PDB file of C-alpha atoms in Angstrom:
ATOM      1  CA  MET A   1       2.479 -19.078  -0.405  1.00  0.00           C
ATOM      2  CA  ARG A   2       2.687 -15.514  -1.453  1.00  0.00           C
ATOM      3  CA  TYR A   3       3.581 -16.067  -5.069  1.00  0.00           C
ATOM      4  CA  MET A   4       0.732 -17.776  -6.805  1.00  0.00           C
ATOM      5  CA  THR A   5       1.031 -18.267 -10.499  1.00  0.00           C
ATOM      6  CA  ASN A   6      -1.727 -19.691 -12.545  1.00  0.00           C
ATOM      7  CA  ASN A   7      -1.915 -20.026 -16.297  1.00  0.00           C
ATOM      8  CA  MET A   8      -1.514 -16.283 -16.299  1.00  0.00           C
ATOM      9  CA  ASP A   9       2.102 -15.933 -17.213  1.00  0.00           C
ATOM     10  CA  LEU A  10       3.571 -12.881 -15.607  1.00  0.00           C
ATOM     11  CA  MET A  11       6.267 -11.225 -17.602  1.00  0.00           C
ATOM     12  CA  GLU A  12       7.456  -8.975 -14.901  1.00  0.00           C
ATOM     13  CA  GLU A  13      10.028  -9.558 -12.188  1.00  0.00           C
ATOM     14  CA  ALA A  14      12.858  -8.394 -14.384  1.00  0.00           C
ATOM     15  CA  PHE A  15      13.088  -5.785 -11.758  1.00  0.00           C
ATOM     16  CA  ASN A  16      15.658  -5.164  -9.114  1.00  0.00           C
ATOM     17  CA  HIS A  17      13.755  -4.920  -5.933  1.00  0.00           C
ATOM     18  CA  LEU A  18      14.478  -2.124  -3.587  1.00  0.00           C
ATOM     19  CA  HIS A  19      14.434  -4.245  -0.497  1.00  0.00           C
ATOM     20  CA  GLU A  20      15.848  -7.699  -0.566  1.00  0.00           C
ATOM     21  CA  LYS A  21      13.792  -8.550   2.476  1.00  0.00           C
ATOM     22  CA  ASP A  22      10.697  -7.847   0.472  1.00  0.00           C
ATOM     23  CA  PRO A  23      10.610 -10.148  -2.549  1.00  0.00           C
ATOM     24  CA  ILE A  24       7.248  -8.879  -3.714  1.00  0.00           C
ATOM     25  CA  HIS A  25       7.044  -6.067  -6.243  1.00  0.00           C
ATOM     26  CA  PRO A  26       6.448  -2.726  -4.465  1.00  0.00           C
ATOM     27  CA  MET A  27       3.180  -2.418  -6.375  1.00  0.00           C
ATOM     28  CA  ARG A  28       1.259  -5.040  -4.474  1.00  0.00           C
ATOM     29  CA  CYS A  29      -1.580  -6.581  -6.398  1.00  0.00           C
ATOM     30  CA  ASP A  30      -4.493  -8.959  -6.061  1.00  0.00           C
ATOM     31  CA  ILE A  31      -5.897 -10.629  -9.155  1.00  0.00           C
ATOM     32  CA  GLU A  32      -9.248 -12.299  -9.151  1.00  0.00           C
ATOM     33  CA  GLU A  33     -11.076 -14.035 -11.948  1.00  0.00           C
ATOM     34  CA  THR A  34     -14.833 -14.221 -12.091  1.00  0.00           C
ATOM     35  CA  SER A  35     -16.980 -15.681 -14.858  1.00  0.00           C
ATOM     36  CA  LYS A  36     -17.406 -12.212 -16.350  1.00  0.00           C
ATOM     37  CA  ALA A  37     -14.108 -10.456 -15.787  1.00  0.00           C
ATOM     38  CA  VAL A  38     -10.593 -10.395 -14.436  1.00  0.00           C
ATOM     39  CA  ILE A  39     -10.232  -7.893 -11.621  1.00  0.00           C
ATOM     40  CA  VAL A  40      -6.866  -6.404 -10.719  1.00  0.00           C
ATOM     41  CA  ASP A  41      -6.357  -4.358  -7.544  1.00  0.00           C
ATOM     42  CA  VAL A  42      -3.024  -2.601  -7.256  1.00  0.00           C
ATOM     43  CA  ASP A  43      -1.736  -0.624  -4.285  1.00  0.00           C
ATOM     44  CA  VAL A  44      -0.083   2.633  -5.282  1.00  0.00           C
ATOM     45  CA  PRO A  45      -0.314   4.696  -2.102  1.00  0.00           C
ATOM     46  CA  SER A  46       0.535   8.405  -2.133  1.00  0.00           C
ATOM     47  CA  PHE A  47       0.461   8.575  -5.918  1.00  0.00           C
ATOM     48  CA  LYS A  48      -1.947  11.112  -7.337  1.00  0.00           C
ATOM     49  CA  LYS A  49      -4.627  10.001  -9.779  1.00  0.00           C
ATOM     50  CA  GLU A  50      -3.189  12.286 -12.475  1.00  0.00           C
ATOM     51  CA  ASN A  51       0.171  10.536 -12.236  1.00  0.00           C
ATOM     52  CA  LEU A  52      -1.165   7.039 -12.825  1.00  0.00           C
ATOM     53  CA  LYS A  53      -1.309   5.463 -16.246  1.00  0.00           C
ATOM     54  CA  VAL A  54      -3.029   2.245 -17.241  1.00  0.00           C
ATOM     55  CA  ASN A  55      -2.811   0.879 -20.740  1.00  0.00           C
ATOM     56  CA  PHE A  56      -3.527  -2.377 -22.490  1.00  0.00           C
ATOM     57  CA  ASN A  57      -1.595  -3.265 -25.579  1.00  0.00           C
ATOM     58  CA  ASP A  58      -0.770  -6.644 -27.183  1.00  0.00           C
ATOM     59  CA  ASP A  59      -2.328  -8.596 -24.309  1.00  0.00           C
ATOM     60  CA  VAL A  60      -0.188  -6.717 -21.795  1.00  0.00           C
ATOM     61  CA  LEU A  61      -1.649  -4.555 -19.082  1.00  0.00           C
ATOM     62  CA  THR A  62       0.821  -1.879 -18.011  1.00  0.00           C
ATOM     63  CA  ILE A  63       0.374   0.168 -14.886  1.00  0.00           C
ATOM     64  CA  SER A  64       2.769   3.022 -14.329  1.00  0.00           C
ATOM     65  CA  ALA A  65       2.970   5.567 -11.570  1.00  0.00           C
ATOM     66  CA  ALA A  66       5.099   8.704 -11.573  1.00  0.00           C
ATOM     67  CA  LYS A  67       6.070  10.318  -8.318  1.00  0.00           C
ATOM     68  CA  ASN A  68       6.578  13.928  -9.444  1.00  0.00           C
ATOM     69  CA  GLU A  69       8.007  14.673  -6.086  1.00  0.00           C
ATOM     70  CA  GLU A  70      11.039  16.721  -5.357  1.00  0.00           C
ATOM     71  CA  GLU A  71      13.210  15.092  -2.803  1.00  0.00           C
ATOM     72  CA  GLN A  72      14.054  17.605  -0.190  1.00  0.00           C
ATOM     73  CA  ASP A  73      17.121  17.419   1.965  1.00  0.00           C
ATOM     74  CA  THR A  74      15.152  15.955   4.801  1.00  0.00           C
ATOM     75  CA  ASN A  75      16.497  14.281   7.841  1.00  0.00           C
ATOM     76  CA  TYR A  76      15.083  10.767   7.710  1.00  0.00           C
ATOM     77  CA  LEU A  77      14.961   8.758  10.922  1.00  0.00           C
ATOM     78  CA  LEU A  78      13.197   5.945   9.085  1.00  0.00           C
ATOM     79  CA  LYS A  79      12.727   5.450   5.368  1.00  0.00           C
ATOM     80  CA  GLU A  80      10.760   2.400   4.211  1.00  0.00           C
ATOM     81  CA  ARG A  81       8.395   3.874   1.637  1.00  0.00           C
ATOM     82  CA  VAL A  82       9.024   3.857  -2.078  1.00  0.00           C
ATOM     83  CA  HIS A  83      10.318   7.149  -3.471  1.00  0.00           C
ATOM     84  CA  GLN A  84      10.526   6.426  -7.147  1.00  0.00           C
ATOM     85  CA  ASP A  85       8.479   5.866 -10.251  1.00  0.00           C
ATOM     86  CA  LEU A  86       6.953   2.414 -10.526  1.00  0.00           C
ATOM     87  CA  GLU A  87       5.805   0.197 -13.336  1.00  0.00           C
ATOM     88  CA  ARG A  88       4.325  -3.264 -13.471  1.00  0.00           C
ATOM     89  CA  LYS A  89       3.202  -5.383 -16.400  1.00  0.00           C
ATOM     90  CA  PHE A  90       0.832  -8.329 -16.608  1.00  0.00           C
ATOM     91  CA  TYR A  91       0.362 -10.644 -19.535  1.00  0.00           C
ATOM     92  CA  PHE A  92      -3.213 -11.641 -20.327  1.00  0.00           C
ATOM     93  CA  GLY A  93      -2.642 -13.669 -23.484  1.00  0.00           C
ATOM     94  CA  ASP A  94      -4.619 -16.625 -22.151  1.00  0.00           C
ATOM     95  CA  TYR A  95      -7.773 -14.603 -21.822  1.00  0.00           C
ATOM     96  CA  GLU A  96     -10.156 -13.241 -24.390  1.00  0.00           C
ATOM     97  CA  LEU A  97     -10.841  -9.813 -23.063  1.00  0.00           C
ATOM     98  CA  ALA A  98     -13.163  -7.094 -24.258  1.00  0.00           C
ATOM     99  CA  THR A  99     -10.360  -4.549 -24.374  1.00  0.00           C
ATOM    100  CA  GLU A 100     -12.684  -1.668 -25.267  1.00  0.00           C
ATOM    101  CA  GLU A 101     -14.495  -2.095 -21.988  1.00  0.00           C
ATOM    102  CA  ILE A 102     -11.568  -2.084 -19.580  1.00  0.00           C
ATOM    103  CA  SER A 103     -12.239   0.319 -16.767  1.00  0.00           C
ATOM    104  CA  ALA A 104     -10.200   1.633 -13.853  1.00  0.00           C
ATOM    105  CA  SER A 105     -10.900   3.595 -10.706  1.00  0.00           C
ATOM    106  CA  TYR A 106      -8.630   4.940  -7.972  1.00  0.00           C
ATOM    107  CA  LYS A 107      -9.595   5.219  -4.343  1.00  0.00           C
ATOM    108  CA  ASN A 108      -7.646   5.322  -1.082  1.00  0.00           C
ATOM    109  CA  GLY A 109      -4.383   4.445  -2.755  1.00  0.00           C
ATOM    110  CA  THR A 110      -5.719   1.370  -4.544  1.00  0.00           C
ATOM    111  CA  LEU A 111      -6.206   1.167  -8.277  1.00  0.00           C
ATOM    112  CA  HIS A 112      -9.104  -1.086  -9.234  1.00  0.00           C
ATOM    113  CA  ILE A 113      -9.049  -2.358 -12.802  1.00  0.00           C
ATOM    114  CA  VAL A 114     -11.830  -4.438 -14.349  1.00  0.00           C
ATOM    115  CA  LEU A 115     -10.995  -6.345 -17.524  1.00  0.00           C
ATOM    116  CA  PRO A 116     -14.269  -7.806 -18.830  1.00  0.00           C
ATOM    117  CA  LYS A 117     -14.145 -11.074 -20.727  1.00  0.00           C
ATOM    118  CA  LYS A 118     -15.438 -11.318 -24.265  1.00  0.00           C
ATOM    119  CA  ILE A 119     -18.719 -13.092 -24.639  1.00  0.00           C
ATOM    120  CA  LYS A 120     -18.253 -16.074 -26.937  1.00  0.00           C
ATOM    121  CA  LYS A 121     -20.654 -16.432 -29.857  1.00  0.00           C
ATOM    122  CA  ASP A 122     -21.868 -19.885 -28.867  1.00  0.00           C
ATOM    123  CA  GLU A 123     -22.231 -19.015 -25.220  1.00  0.00           C
ATOM    124  CA  THR A 124     -25.651 -18.666 -23.679  1.00  0.00           C
ATOM    125  CA  VAL A 125     -25.919 -15.504 -21.685  1.00  0.00           C
ATOM    126  CA  TYR A 126     -28.485 -15.489 -18.948  1.00  0.00           C
ATOM    127  CA  ILE A 127     -30.042 -12.136 -18.304  1.00  0.00           C
ATOM    128  CA  SER A 128     -31.422 -11.596 -14.870  1.00  0.00           C
ATOM    129  CA  ILE A 129     -35.009 -10.399 -14.588  1.00  0.00           C
ATOM    130  CA  ARG A 130     -35.480  -7.403 -12.347  1.00  0.00           C
TER     131      ARG A 130
ATOM    132  CA  MET B   1       8.695 -15.829  -2.416  1.00  0.00           C
ATOM    133  CA  LYS B   2      11.543 -16.316  -4.815  1.00  0.00           C
ATOM    134  CA  TYR B   3      12.908 -19.789  -5.104  1.00  0.00           C
ATOM    135  CA  ASN B   4      16.172 -20.133  -3.351  1.00  0.00           C
ATOM    136  CA  PRO B   5      17.654 -23.643  -3.453  1.00  0.00           C
ATOM    137  CA  VAL B   6      19.749 -23.131  -0.350  1.00  0.00           C
ATOM    138  CA  ARG B   7      17.023 -21.593   1.650  1.00  0.00           C
ATOM    139  CA  SER B   8      14.386 -24.102   0.671  1.00  0.00           C
ATOM    140  CA  ASN B   9      16.240 -26.832   2.516  1.00  0.00           C
ATOM    141  CA  LEU B  10      16.497 -24.807   5.640  1.00  0.00           C
ATOM    142  CA  PHE B  11      13.094 -24.385   7.032  1.00  0.00           C
ATOM    143  CA  THR B  12      13.747 -21.966   9.791  1.00  0.00           C
ATOM    144  CA  MET B  13      11.569 -20.770  12.578  1.00  0.00           C
ATOM    145  CA  SER B  14      11.672 -17.262  11.201  1.00  0.00           C
ATOM    146  CA  ASP B  15      10.269 -18.434   7.857  1.00  0.00           C
ATOM    147  CA  LEU B  16       7.398 -19.970   9.687  1.00  0.00           C
ATOM    148  CA  PHE B  17       6.731 -16.777  11.571  1.00  0.00           C
ATOM    149  CA  ASP B  18       7.084 -14.661   8.455  1.00  0.00           C
ATOM    150  CA  ASP B  19       4.304 -16.581   6.825  1.00  0.00           C
ATOM    151  CA  MET B  20       2.052 -16.587   9.824  1.00  0.00           C
ATOM    152  CA  PHE B  21       2.519 -12.963  10.753  1.00  0.00           C
ATOM    153  CA  PRO B  22       3.665 -10.864   7.846  1.00  0.00           C
ATOM    154  CA  SER B  23       5.910  -8.194   9.275  1.00  0.00           C
ATOM    155  CA  VAL B  24       4.414  -4.765   9.757  1.00  0.00           C
ATOM    156  CA  GLU B  25       7.326  -3.274   7.849  1.00  0.00           C
ATOM    157  CA  SER B  26       6.025  -4.908   4.697  1.00  0.00           C
ATOM    158  CA  HIS B  27       2.500  -3.538   4.813  1.00  0.00           C
ATOM    159  CA  MET B  28       2.732  -0.419   6.987  1.00  0.00           C
ATOM    160  CA  LYS B  29       5.693   1.177   5.272  1.00  0.00           C
ATOM    161  CA  THR B  30       6.688   4.302   7.114  1.00  0.00           C
ATOM    162  CA  ASP B  31       8.947   7.300   6.740  1.00  0.00           C
ATOM    163  CA  ILE B  32       9.844   9.465   9.693  1.00  0.00           C
ATOM    164  CA  VAL B  33      11.468  12.825   9.189  1.00  0.00           C
ATOM    165  CA  GLU B  34      12.787  15.014  11.948  1.00  0.00           C
ATOM    166  CA  TYR B  35      12.628  18.693  11.385  1.00  0.00           C
ATOM    167  CA  GLU B  36      13.354  21.656  13.606  1.00  0.00           C
ATOM    168  CA  GLY B  37       9.981  21.843  15.277  1.00  0.00           C
ATOM    169  CA  GLY B  38       9.091  18.155  15.519  1.00  0.00           C
ATOM    170  CA  TYR B  39       8.570  14.919  13.602  1.00  0.00           C
ATOM    171  CA  LYS B  40       6.658  14.115  10.471  1.00  0.00           C
ATOM    172  CA  LEU B  41       5.478  10.548  10.020  1.00  0.00           C
ATOM    173  CA  THR B  42       4.202   9.250   6.686  1.00  0.00           C
ATOM    174  CA  MET B  43       2.675   5.784   6.455  1.00  0.00           C
ATOM    175  CA  ASP B  44       1.298   3.884   3.486  1.00  0.00           C
ATOM    176  CA  LEU B  45      -2.071   2.311   4.224  1.00  0.00           C
ATOM    177  CA  PRO B  46      -3.492   1.575   0.789  1.00  0.00           C
ATOM    178  CA  GLY B  47      -6.984   0.170   0.561  1.00  0.00           C
ATOM    179  CA  TYR B  48      -8.031   1.390   3.968  1.00  0.00           C
ATOM    180  CA  LYS B  49     -10.643   4.060   4.458  1.00  0.00           C
ATOM    181  CA  LYS B  50     -10.174   7.066   6.701  1.00  0.00           C
ATOM    182  CA  GLU B  51     -12.703   5.601   9.148  1.00  0.00           C
ATOM    183  CA  ASP B  52     -10.706   2.365   9.399  1.00  0.00           C
ATOM    184  CA  ILE B  53      -7.671   4.091  10.899  1.00  0.00           C
ATOM    185  CA  GLU B  54      -7.164   4.866  14.560  1.00  0.00           C
ATOM    186  CA  ILE B  55      -4.285   6.925  15.916  1.00  0.00           C
ATOM    187  CA  SER B  56      -3.534   7.095  19.618  1.00  0.00           C
ATOM    188  CA  MET B  57      -0.851   8.404  21.964  1.00  0.00           C
ATOM    189  CA  LYS B  58       0.008   6.844  25.289  1.00  0.00           C
ATOM    190  CA  ASN B  59       3.118   7.190  27.432  1.00  0.00           C
ATOM    191  CA  GLY B  60       5.055   8.705  24.571  1.00  0.00           C
ATOM    192  CA  ASN B  61       4.064   5.895  22.178  1.00  0.00           C
ATOM    193  CA  LEU B  62       2.233   6.712  19.013  1.00  0.00           C
ATOM    194  CA  THR B  63       0.100   3.795  17.803  1.00  0.00           C
ATOM    195  CA  ILE B  64      -1.531   3.493  14.416  1.00  0.00           C
ATOM    196  CA  GLN B  65      -4.099   0.774  13.951  1.00  0.00           C
ATOM    197  CA  ALA B  66      -6.031  -0.058  10.814  1.00  0.00           C
ATOM    198  CA  GLU B  67      -8.716  -2.591  10.117  1.00  0.00           C
ATOM    199  CA  HIS B  68     -10.713  -3.339   7.001  1.00  0.00           C
ATOM    200  CA  ASN B  69     -14.449  -3.031   7.416  1.00  0.00           C
ATOM    201  CA  ASN B  70     -15.727  -5.117   4.568  1.00  0.00           C
ATOM    202  CA  SER B  71     -19.353  -5.114   5.635  1.00  0.00           C
ATOM    203  CA  GLU B  72     -20.560  -2.693   2.978  1.00  0.00           C
ATOM    204  CA  GLU B  73     -18.342  -3.928   0.205  1.00  0.00           C
ATOM    205  CA  GLU B  74     -20.325  -5.208  -2.704  1.00  0.00           C
ATOM    206  CA  LYS B  75     -19.393  -8.688  -3.821  1.00  0.00           C
ATOM    207  CA  ASP B  76     -21.530 -10.150  -6.560  1.00  0.00           C
ATOM    208  CA  GLU B  77     -19.664 -13.304  -7.107  1.00  0.00           C
ATOM    209  CA  GLU B  78     -16.902 -15.173  -5.391  1.00  0.00           C
ATOM    210  CA  GLY B  79     -14.107 -15.309  -7.916  1.00  0.00           C
ATOM    211  CA  ASN B  80     -11.075 -17.416  -8.401  1.00  0.00           C
ATOM    212  CA  ILE B  81      -8.038 -15.846  -6.784  1.00  0.00           C
ATOM    213  CA  ILE B  82      -5.080 -15.853  -9.122  1.00  0.00           C
ATOM    214  CA  ARG B  83      -2.712 -13.733  -7.106  1.00  0.00           C
ATOM    215  CA  GLN B  84      -2.835 -12.275  -3.644  1.00  0.00           C
ATOM    216  CA  GLU B  85      -0.108  -9.976  -2.409  1.00  0.00           C
ATOM    217  CA  ARG B  86      -2.058  -7.221  -0.729  1.00  0.00           C
ATOM    218  CA  TYR B  87      -2.546  -7.422   2.976  1.00  0.00           C
ATOM    219  CA  VAL B  88      -6.092  -7.630   4.190  1.00  0.00           C
ATOM    220  CA  GLY B  89      -6.896  -7.515   7.838  1.00  0.00           C
ATOM    221  CA  LYS B  90      -6.029  -5.748  11.023  1.00  0.00           C
ATOM    222  CA  CYS B  91      -2.633  -4.226  11.563  1.00  0.00           C
ATOM    223  CA  SER B  92      -1.020  -2.071  14.170  1.00  0.00           C
ATOM    224  CA  ARG B  93       2.325  -0.364  14.592  1.00  0.00           C
ATOM    225  CA  SER B  94       3.771   1.724  17.399  1.00  0.00           C
ATOM    226  CA  PHE B  95       6.554   4.261  17.512  1.00  0.00           C
ATOM    227  CA  TYR B  96       8.183   5.745  20.561  1.00  0.00           C
ATOM    228  CA  VAL B  97       8.163   9.477  20.061  1.00  0.00           C
ATOM    229  CA  GLY B  98       8.925  10.550  23.618  1.00  0.00           C
ATOM    230  CA  ASP B  99       7.370  13.075  25.907  1.00  0.00           C
ATOM    231  CA  ASN B 100       8.505  16.125  24.008  1.00  0.00           C
ATOM    232  CA  VAL B 101       5.513  16.029  21.671  1.00  0.00           C
ATOM    233  CA  ASP B 102       2.636  18.449  21.963  1.00  0.00           C
ATOM    234  CA  ILE B 103      -0.309  16.022  21.959  1.00  0.00           C
ATOM    235  CA  GLU B 104      -2.832  18.823  21.458  1.00  0.00           C
ATOM    236  CA  LYS B 105      -1.174  19.893  18.246  1.00  0.00           C
ATOM    237  CA  ILE B 106      -0.772  16.510  16.547  1.00  0.00           C
ATOM    238  CA  ASP B 107      -2.278  16.766  13.109  1.00  0.00           C
ATOM    239  CA  ALA B 108      -3.160  13.825  10.849  1.00  0.00           C
ATOM    240  CA  VAL B 109      -4.297  13.727   7.215  1.00  0.00           C
ATOM    241  CA  PHE B 110      -5.207  10.667   5.120  1.00  0.00           C
ATOM    242  CA  LYS B 111      -5.028  11.044   1.363  1.00  0.00           C
ATOM    243  CA  ASP B 112      -4.519   8.612  -1.527  1.00  0.00           C
ATOM    244  CA  GLY B 113      -3.828   5.746   0.836  1.00  0.00           C
ATOM    245  CA  THR B 114      -1.126   7.576   2.751  1.00  0.00           C
ATOM    246  CA  LEU B 115      -1.389   8.813   6.301  1.00  0.00           C
ATOM    247  CA  SER B 116       0.626  11.894   7.254  1.00  0.00           C
ATOM    248  CA  ILE B 117       1.036  12.828  10.894  1.00  0.00           C
ATOM    249  CA  GLU B 118       2.721  15.981  12.142  1.00  0.00           C
ATOM    250  CA  LEU B 119       4.041  15.738  15.672  1.00  0.00           C
ATOM    251  CA  PRO B 120       5.250  19.136  16.842  1.00  0.00           C
ATOM    252  CA  HIS B 121       7.586  19.405  19.789  1.00  0.00           C
ATOM    253  CA  ILE B 122       6.427  21.191  22.883  1.00  0.00           C
ATOM    254  CA  GLN B 123       7.402  24.799  22.402  1.00  0.00           C
ATOM    255  CA  LYS B 124       9.212  25.930  25.479  1.00  0.00           C
ATOM    256  CA  GLU B 125       7.903  29.327  26.299  1.00  0.00           C
ATOM    257  CA  GLU B 126      10.646  31.764  26.760  1.00  0.00           C
ATOM    258  CA  VAL B 127      10.214  32.989  30.244  1.00  0.00           C
ATOM    259  CA  GLU B 128      11.629  36.336  30.830  1.00  0.00           C
ATOM    260  CA  ASP B 129      14.127  35.999  33.565  1.00  0.00           C
ATOM    261  CA  LYS B 130      14.522  39.666  34.014  1.00  0.00           C
ATOM    262  CA  THR B 131      12.414  41.061  36.702  1.00  0.00           C
ATOM    263  CA  ILE B 132      12.580  44.737  36.948  1.00  0.00           C
ATOM    264  CA  ILE B 133      12.473  45.950  40.413  1.00  0.00           C
ATOM    265  CA  ASP B 134      11.450  49.455  40.857  1.00  0.00           C
ATOM    266  CA  ILE B 135      13.578  51.438  43.108  1.00  0.00           C
ATOM    267  CA  GLY B 136      11.404  53.043  45.573  1.00  0.00           C
TER     268      GLY B 136
END
């Protein structure tokens, strides 16, 4: 199963996909939840770091990528790659996240976003001894 | 996969294969442009490192192979996977480019998860047909 939906309700998919053969959003993502954070990895190959934007507002994480590329009159023998601006949104309303501490890094075409969870007041936090 | 009521009743062989072997077209998306002096191939390989990619030429076939080397990747804790769309593993794709490619001059660059390969045609040296014969 390629589409796995948990209690994380995804308010995307109101998007006309470029390729009907490919039902997955062109920004492929993996989402993983650990006890401390939610980790989102998004593939945005060929986009430059300067042209990527990540923001978190009203429980929605928005990732947008601008191509800034002038299409030349090239003679394509094969054209499968995405040649347009992309955007994808994820709803995180079911999580209590420490929004101030969200961090993102970009390497080899993959955007790695860490959304740390808020530590609850009544929760015991174990600190490891070095 | 999107729910399709018609399709869900028809479990075809191709569906089975699609799930077992995701098609290379979906995770090695490629553009090929032909220009005057050769071909330019651009392939998306997000998440791979430069060292993970191998490019080879044999009998006019250009093969690109990529494999994740996760040995050094730091993993503190095994998390709960909520969504998995990205392809992880080994993949390979070949293109027939013919014999008219100058193998010595193939140039490849990997940047921001995209591999760009320039494949110049063999430049036919213009041989001067004229041979001047001195009249003795």
